[in-house]
PDB file of C-alpha atoms in Angstrom:
ATOM      1  CA  MET A1346      -7.222 -12.545  58.210  1.00  0.00           C
ATOM      2  CA  PRO A1347     -10.101 -11.083  56.803  1.00  0.00           C
ATOM      3  CA  ARG A1348     -13.319 -11.152  58.754  1.00  0.00           C
ATOM      4  CA  PHE A1349     -16.794 -10.399  57.438  1.00  0.00           C
ATOM      5  CA  LEU A1350     -19.245  -7.998  58.809  1.00  0.00           C
ATOM      6  CA  PRO A1351     -23.130  -7.680  58.491  1.00  0.00           C
ATOM      7  CA  ILE A1352     -23.749  -4.806  56.441  1.00  0.00           C
ATOM      8  CA  THR A1353     -26.932  -3.397  55.154  1.00  0.00           C
ATOM      9  CA  PRO A1354     -27.432  -3.086  51.183  1.00  0.00           C
ATOM     10  CA  ASP A1355     -27.512   0.489  51.342  1.00  0.00           C
ATOM     11  CA  SER A1356     -24.610   1.012  53.388  1.00  0.00           C
ATOM     12  CA  LEU A1357     -22.896  -1.323  50.653  1.00  0.00           C
ATOM     13  CA  VAL A1358     -23.846   0.908  48.245  1.00  0.00           C
ATOM     14  CA  GLU A1359     -22.992   4.467  50.027  1.00  0.00           C
ATOM     15  CA  ARG A1360     -18.827   2.336  50.643  1.00  0.00           C
ATOM     16  CA  VAL A1361     -19.007   1.431  46.798  1.00  0.00           C
ATOM     17  CA  SER A1362     -20.002   4.552  45.655  1.00  0.00           C
ATOM     18  CA  ARG A1363     -17.296   6.326  47.687  1.00  0.00           C
ATOM     19  CA  PRO A1364     -14.329   5.974  45.982  1.00  0.00           C
ATOM     20  CA  VAL A1365     -15.246   7.139  42.791  1.00  0.00           C
ATOM     21  CA  LEU A1366     -17.193  10.592  44.256  1.00  0.00           C
ATOM     22  CA  THR A1367     -14.417  12.947  43.847  1.00  0.00           C
ATOM     23  CA  ALA A1368     -13.315  11.436  40.777  1.00  0.00           C
ATOM     24  CA  THR A1369     -12.666  14.048  38.378  1.00  0.00           C
ATOM     25  CA  SER A1370     -12.058  11.897  35.025  1.00  0.00           C
ATOM     26  CA  HIS A1371     -14.067   8.994  33.550  1.00  0.00           C
ATOM     27  CA  THR A1372     -14.555   6.050  36.001  1.00  0.00           C
ATOM     28  CA  VAL A1373     -15.611   2.065  36.020  1.00  0.00           C
ATOM     29  CA  ILE A1374     -17.053   0.171  38.340  1.00  0.00           C
ATOM     30  CA  ALA A1375     -17.037  -3.407  37.702  1.00  0.00           C
ATOM     31  CA  VAL A1376     -19.897  -5.841  39.175  1.00  0.00           C
ATOM     32  CA  ASP A1377     -18.645  -9.242  39.394  1.00  0.00           C
ATOM     33  CA  GLY A1378     -21.932 -11.882  40.236  1.00  0.00           C
ATOM     34  CA  ALA A1379     -23.716 -14.961  38.454  1.00  0.00           C
ATOM     35  CA  ASP A1380     -26.988 -14.152  37.067  1.00  0.00           C
ATOM     36  CA  ALA A1381     -28.384 -15.663  40.183  1.00  0.00           C
ATOM     37  CA  ALA A1382     -26.894 -12.930  42.226  1.00  0.00           C
ATOM     38  CA  ASP A1383     -28.114 -10.286  39.852  1.00  0.00           C
ATOM     39  CA  PRO A1384     -25.590  -7.988  39.846  1.00  0.00           C
ATOM     40  CA  VAL A1385     -27.491  -5.440  37.752  1.00  0.00           C
ATOM     41  CA  ALA A1386     -30.035  -4.865  40.101  1.00  0.00           C
ATOM     42  CA  LEU A1387     -27.088  -3.477  42.336  1.00  0.00           C
ATOM     43  CA  ALA A1388     -25.117  -1.634  39.766  1.00  0.00           C
ATOM     44  CA  ARG A1389     -28.822   0.321  39.181  1.00  0.00           C
ATOM     45  CA  ARG A1390     -28.765   0.548  42.880  1.00  0.00           C
ATOM     46  CA  ILE A1391     -24.777   2.059  42.659  1.00  0.00           C
ATOM     47  CA  VAL A1392     -26.238   4.550  39.083  1.00  0.00           C
ATOM     48  CA  ALA A1393     -28.792   5.786  41.338  1.00  0.00           C
ATOM     49  CA  ALA A1394     -26.862   6.923  44.489  1.00  0.00           C
ATOM     50  CA  LEU A1395     -23.992   8.603  42.534  1.00  0.00           C
ATOM     51  CA  ARG A1396     -27.205  10.236  40.692  1.00  0.00           C
ATOM     52  CA  ASP A1397     -28.500  11.857  43.797  1.00  0.00           C
ATOM     53  CA  THR A1398     -25.077  13.058  44.533  1.00  0.00           C
ATOM     54  CA  GLY A1399     -25.024  15.507  40.689  1.00  0.00           C
ATOM     55  CA  ARG A1400     -22.779  12.706  38.890  1.00  0.00           C
ATOM     56  CA  SER A1401     -23.205  11.492  35.481  1.00  0.00           C
ATOM     57  CA  ALA A1402     -23.954   7.408  35.785  1.00  0.00           C
ATOM     58  CA  ASP A1403     -24.828   4.886  34.058  1.00  0.00           C
ATOM     59  CA  VAL A1404     -24.938   0.605  33.802  1.00  0.00           C
ATOM     60  CA  VAL A1405     -23.615  -1.714  31.106  1.00  0.00           C
ATOM     61  CA  SER A1406     -25.260  -5.136  31.328  1.00  0.00           C
ATOM     62  CA  LEU A1407     -22.870  -7.454  30.230  1.00  0.00           C
ATOM     63  CA  HIS A1408     -26.121  -9.599  28.735  1.00  0.00           C
ATOM     64  CA  ASP A1409     -26.238  -6.351  26.299  1.00  0.00           C
ATOM     65  CA  TYR A1410     -22.747  -7.721  25.223  1.00  0.00           C
ATOM     66  CA  VAL A1411     -23.462 -11.539  24.386  1.00  0.00           C
ATOM     67  CA  ARG A1412     -22.412 -12.704  21.085  1.00  0.00           C
ATOM     68  CA  PRO A1413     -24.830 -13.940  18.040  1.00  0.00           C
ATOM     69  CA  ALA A1414     -26.719 -17.521  18.896  1.00  0.00           C
ATOM     70  CA  SER A1415     -24.702 -19.343  16.384  1.00  0.00           C
ATOM     71  CA  LEU A1416     -21.732 -18.307  18.348  1.00  0.00           C
ATOM     72  CA  ARG A1417     -23.005 -19.040  21.548  1.00  0.00           C
ATOM     73  CA  MET A1418     -24.369 -22.523  21.235  1.00  0.00           C
ATOM     74  CA  GLU A1419     -22.129 -23.595  17.965  1.00  0.00           C
ATOM     75  CA  PHE A1420     -21.449 -26.482  20.149  1.00  0.00           C
ATOM     76  CA  GLY A1421     -25.217 -26.798  21.965  1.00  0.00           C
ATOM     77  CA  ARG A1422     -27.428 -25.286  24.117  1.00  0.00           C
ATOM     78  CA  THR A1423     -25.967 -26.324  27.361  1.00  0.00           C
ATOM     79  CA  ASP A1424     -22.255 -26.048  26.489  1.00  0.00           C
ATOM     80  CA  GLU A1425     -20.351 -25.832  29.525  1.00  0.00           C
ATOM     81  CA  MET A1426     -17.553 -24.528  28.031  1.00  0.00           C
ATOM     82  CA  SER A1427     -18.854 -21.905  25.610  1.00  0.00           C
ATOM     83  CA  TYR A1428     -20.613 -20.233  28.237  1.00  0.00           C
ATOM     84  CA  ARG A1429     -17.374 -19.668  29.743  1.00  0.00           C
ATOM     85  CA  THR A1430     -15.268 -18.933  26.912  1.00  0.00           C
ATOM     86  CA  THR A1431     -17.840 -17.557  23.810  1.00  0.00           C
ATOM     87  CA  TRP A1432     -21.206 -16.621  25.464  1.00  0.00           C
ATOM     88  CA  PHE A1433     -20.025 -13.180  26.757  1.00  0.00           C
ATOM     89  CA  ASP A1434     -18.253 -10.489  24.348  1.00  0.00           C
ATOM     90  CA  TYR A1435     -15.686  -8.987  27.041  1.00  0.00           C
ATOM     91  CA  ALA A1436     -13.385  -7.714  24.377  1.00  0.00           C
ATOM     92  CA  ALA A1437     -16.086  -5.779  22.802  1.00  0.00           C
ATOM     93  CA  LEU A1438     -17.249  -4.786  26.456  1.00  0.00           C
ATOM     94  CA  ARG A1439     -13.669  -3.580  26.766  1.00  0.00           C
ATOM     95  CA  ARG A1440     -13.421  -2.111  23.769  1.00  0.00           C
ATOM     96  CA  GLU A1441     -16.496  -0.676  23.167  1.00  0.00           C
ATOM     97  CA  VAL A1442     -17.262   0.814  26.875  1.00  0.00           C
ATOM     98  CA  ILE A1443     -14.299   1.120  29.158  1.00  0.00           C
ATOM     99  CA  ASP A1444     -11.637   1.875  26.652  1.00  0.00           C
ATOM    100  CA  ALA A1445     -13.946   4.094  24.681  1.00  0.00           C
ATOM    101  CA  LEU A1446     -15.086   5.929  27.368  1.00  0.00           C
ATOM    102  CA  ARG A1447     -11.472   6.846  28.793  1.00  0.00           C
ATOM    103  CA  GLY A1448     -10.065   7.292  25.575  1.00  0.00           C
ATOM    104  CA  HIS A1449     -12.435   9.269  23.317  1.00  0.00           C
ATOM    105  CA  GLY A1450     -15.399  10.095  26.511  1.00  0.00           C
ATOM    106  CA  ARG A1451     -17.937   8.205  24.849  1.00  0.00           C
ATOM    107  CA  TRP A1452     -19.546   4.454  25.060  1.00  0.00           C
ATOM    108  CA  LEU A1453     -21.801   2.075  23.158  1.00  0.00           C
ATOM    109  CA  PRO A1454     -24.810   0.737  26.027  1.00  0.00           C
ATOM    110  CA  ALA A1455     -25.196  -2.187  24.326  1.00  0.00           C
ATOM    111  CA  LEU A1456     -24.027  -4.366  21.509  1.00  0.00           C
ATOM    112  CA  TRP A1457     -26.372  -7.155  20.709  1.00  0.00           C
ATOM    113  CA  ASP A1458     -29.904  -7.620  21.430  1.00  0.00           C
ATOM    114  CA  GLU A1459     -29.644 -11.185  23.037  1.00  0.00           C
ATOM    115  CA  ALA A1460     -33.853 -11.967  23.052  1.00  0.00           C
ATOM    116  CA  ALA A1461     -34.436 -10.699  19.379  1.00  0.00           C
ATOM    117  CA  ASP A1462     -30.275 -12.354  18.328  1.00  0.00           C
ATOM    118  CA  ARG A1463     -29.589  -9.417  16.355  1.00  0.00           C
ATOM    119  CA  SER A1464     -27.243  -6.134  16.520  1.00  0.00           C
ATOM    120  CA  ALA A1465     -29.378  -3.976  19.134  1.00  0.00           C
ATOM    121  CA  ARG A1466     -28.677  -0.603  17.030  1.00  0.00           C
ATOM    122  CA  ALA A1467     -27.738   1.132  19.771  1.00  0.00           C
ATOM    123  CA  ALA A1468     -26.298   5.033  19.393  1.00  0.00           C
ATOM    124  CA  ILE A1469     -23.143   5.597  21.132  1.00  0.00           C
ATOM    125  CA  ARG A1470     -23.288   7.865  23.728  1.00  0.00           C
ATOM    126  CA  THR A1471     -21.387  10.753  24.732  1.00  0.00           C
ATOM    127  CA  ALA A1472     -19.819  11.383  28.398  1.00  0.00           C
ATOM    128  CA  LEU A1473     -20.390  14.289  30.260  1.00  0.00           C
ATOM    129  CA  PRO A1474     -17.727  15.297  32.745  1.00  0.00           C
ATOM    130  CA  ALA A1475     -16.378  12.883  35.717  1.00  0.00           C
ATOM    131  CA  THR A1476     -18.851  10.137  34.090  1.00  0.00           C
ATOM    132  CA  THR A1477     -18.944   6.920  35.766  1.00  0.00           C
ATOM    133  CA  LEU A1478     -20.339   3.356  33.967  1.00  0.00           C
ATOM    134  CA  VAL A1479     -20.655   0.457  36.440  1.00  0.00           C
ATOM    135  CA  VAL A1480     -20.299  -2.651  34.554  1.00  0.00           C
ATOM    136  CA  ALA A1481     -22.527  -5.853  35.687  1.00  0.00           C
ATOM    137  CA  GLY A1482     -22.813  -9.758  34.743  1.00  0.00           C
ATOM    138  CA  PRO A1483     -20.747 -12.997  35.413  1.00  0.00           C
ATOM    139  CA  MET A1484     -17.339 -13.816  35.294  1.00  0.00           C
ATOM    140  CA  LEU A1485     -15.422 -10.661  34.825  1.00  0.00           C
ATOM    141  CA  ALA A1486     -12.747 -11.595  36.756  1.00  0.00           C
ATOM    142  CA  GLY A1487      -9.339 -12.114  34.478  1.00  0.00           C
ATOM    143  CA  ARG A1488     -10.893 -10.575  31.518  1.00  0.00           C
ATOM    144  CA  ARG A1489      -8.644  -7.343  31.769  1.00  0.00           C
ATOM    145  CA  LEU A1490     -11.527  -4.929  31.948  1.00  0.00           C
ATOM    146  CA  ASP A1491      -8.953  -2.563  34.601  1.00  0.00           C
ATOM    147  CA  ALA A1492     -12.256  -1.240  36.477  1.00  0.00           C
ATOM    148  CA  ASP A1493     -11.115   1.376  38.765  1.00  0.00           C
ATOM    149  CA  VAL A1494     -13.242   0.052  41.774  1.00  0.00           C
ATOM    150  CA  THR A1495     -14.367  -3.870  41.595  1.00  0.00           C
ATOM    151  CA  VAL A1496     -17.139  -6.161  43.361  1.00  0.00           C
ATOM    152  CA  ARG A1497     -17.543  -9.554  43.838  1.00  0.00           C
ATOM    153  CA  LEU A1498     -21.107 -10.871  44.992  1.00  0.00           C
ATOM    154  CA  ASP A1499     -20.414 -14.374  45.850  1.00  0.00           C
ATOM    155  CA  LEU A1500     -22.693 -17.025  46.481  1.00  0.00           C
ATOM    156  CA  SER A1501     -22.272 -20.619  48.036  1.00  0.00           C
ATOM    157  CA  GLU A1502     -22.369 -23.531  46.069  1.00  0.00           C
ATOM    158  CA  ALA A1503     -25.610 -24.223  47.608  1.00  0.00           C
ATOM    159  CA  ALA A1504     -27.193 -20.270  47.165  1.00  0.00           C
ATOM    160  CA  LEU A1505     -25.676 -20.941  43.271  1.00  0.00           C
ATOM    161  CA  HIS A1506     -27.893 -23.794  43.187  1.00  0.00           C
ATOM    162  CA  ARG A1507     -30.914 -22.793  45.054  1.00  0.00           C
ATOM    163  CA  ARG A1508     -31.124 -19.451  43.078  1.00  0.00           C
ATOM    164  CA  THR A1509     -30.380 -20.372  39.629  1.00  0.00           C
ATOM    165  CA  PRO A1510     -33.664 -21.128  37.641  1.00  0.00           C
ATOM    166  CA  PRO A1511     -34.247 -24.978  36.622  1.00  0.00           C
ATOM    167  CA  GLU A1512     -33.260 -24.217  32.614  1.00  0.00           C
ATOM    168  CA  ALA A1513     -29.869 -22.543  34.017  1.00  0.00           C
ATOM    169  CA  GLN A1514     -28.784 -24.937  36.097  1.00  0.00           C
ATOM    170  CA  TRP A1515     -26.053 -26.370  33.135  1.00  0.00           C
ATOM    171  CA  THR A1516     -24.552 -22.670  33.561  1.00  0.00           C
ATOM    172  CA  ILE A1517     -23.229 -23.572  37.312  1.00  0.00           C
ATOM    173  CA  PRO A1518     -20.266 -25.854  36.292  1.00  0.00           C
ATOM    174  CA  ALA A1519     -19.139 -22.910  34.095  1.00  0.00           C
ATOM    175  CA  LEU A1520     -19.416 -20.266  36.771  1.00  0.00           C
ATOM    176  CA  LEU A1521     -17.716 -22.636  39.957  1.00  0.00           C
ATOM    177  CA  ARG A1522     -14.544 -23.308  37.425  1.00  0.00           C
ATOM    178  CA  HIS A1523     -14.481 -19.887  36.510  1.00  0.00           C
ATOM    179  CA  ASP A1524     -13.955 -18.661  39.951  1.00  0.00           C
ATOM    180  CA  ALA A1525     -11.504 -21.255  40.921  1.00  0.00           C
ATOM    181  CA  GLU A1526      -9.006 -20.330  37.892  1.00  0.00           C
ATOM    182  CA  ASN A1527      -9.589 -16.950  38.408  1.00  0.00           C
ATOM    183  CA  PRO A1528      -9.176 -15.795  42.157  1.00  0.00           C
ATOM    184  CA  PHE A1529      -8.557 -11.948  42.366  1.00  0.00           C
ATOM    185  CA  ALA A1530      -8.788  -9.751  45.030  1.00  0.00           C
ATOM    186  CA  PRO A1531     -11.726  -7.327  44.468  1.00  0.00           C
ATOM    187  CA  THR A1532     -12.072  -4.053  46.407  1.00  0.00           C
ATOM    188  CA  PHE A1533     -15.785  -5.270  48.248  1.00  0.00           C
ATOM    189  CA  PHE A1534     -15.703  -8.912  48.607  1.00  0.00           C
ATOM    190  CA  VAL A1535     -19.886  -9.313  49.501  1.00  0.00           C
ATOM    191  CA  ARG A1536     -21.295 -12.738  50.684  1.00  0.00           C
ATOM    192  CA  TRP A1537     -24.639 -12.306  48.851  1.00  0.00           C
ATOM    193  CA  ASP A1538     -26.514 -15.600  49.747  1.00  0.00           C
ATOM    194  CA  HIS A1539     -28.643 -13.145  51.624  1.00  0.00           C
ATOM    195  CA  PRO A1540     -29.049  -9.650  49.344  1.00  0.00           C
ATOM    196  CA  ASP A1541     -30.656  -8.358  52.261  1.00  0.00           C
ATOM    197  CA  ARG A1542     -28.170  -9.236  54.480  1.00  0.00           C
ATOM    198  CA  PRO A1543     -24.665  -9.133  53.026  1.00  0.00           C
ATOM    199  CA  ALA A1544     -22.023  -9.231  54.374  1.00  0.00           C
ATOM    200  CA  LEU A1545     -18.470  -7.331  53.699  1.00  0.00           C
ATOM    201  CA  ARG A1546     -15.095  -9.413  54.000  1.00  0.00           C
ATOM    202  CA  VAL A1547     -12.802  -6.568  55.753  1.00  0.00           C
ATOM    203  CA  ASP A1548      -8.984  -7.306  56.507  1.00  0.00           C
ATOM    204  CA  ASP A1549      -7.825  -6.502  60.276  1.00  0.00           C
ATOM    205  CA  ASN A1550      -5.613  -3.507  58.644  1.00  0.00           C
ATOM    206  CA  GLN A1551      -8.711  -2.499  56.902  1.00  0.00           C
ATOM    207  CA  ALA A1552     -10.858   0.716  59.022  1.00  0.00           C
ATOM    208  CA  ASP A1553     -14.481  -0.406  59.148  1.00  0.00           C
TER     209      ASP A1553
END
C-alpha cells in the first residue's frame, strides 16, 4: 500500500533529477499539474538543478502550445469540454518537442503566443548532447507523451478551489474529470496542497 512521506521541495527536485543525471541520450521529464499547482515553477527548479551539474536542460510550458483563440473558444470562453479537448495542442507538443528531440536532436520551444493570439515565431533549437526537456502543464496524463520521468502535482479539490483565481474557476470541473478519466502511475506522485510542505507517495516495496 502506498504511504506518503514529507519531503522538502529541494529534496523533491533532487529525486526527480536523479534518474536522468547519467543518461547518455536525450530525455524528457513531464510535470503534470493544474495551473493552480504552478507546475512550470517546479520545472524551472528541476532545470536549474540539472544545469548546476553541467547538463543541458530547458523548460517547455504547455501554455506555449495552446491552440488559437478561435478554436479554444469556439463554444464560448468557459466551455469545460473545450478546455479538456481543444485548448492545448498536445499532438503538436509531442511532435515538435518530444519526438523532434529524440528523433532529430532539436525542438521548438513555443508554438503559439497565448496573450497575443498569434504564432510565437520561435526559432527551432538544436539540442546539446544528452539534453533534458522538462514539459510542464495541466492534463498531461493520457496524451501519449512518453516521458522518461513523470511527476504528478496533486491538489485536493478543496485546494484546487482555493488556489484557482476566480476567473479560472470554470476550469476545475474539466481538471477533475480529466483526472478521473485518465488514472496513471507517475514516477513521482506528490501531494501539493502546500508546495512548501509537499508529501511524496512511496510504495512499501520502494526504498525511501
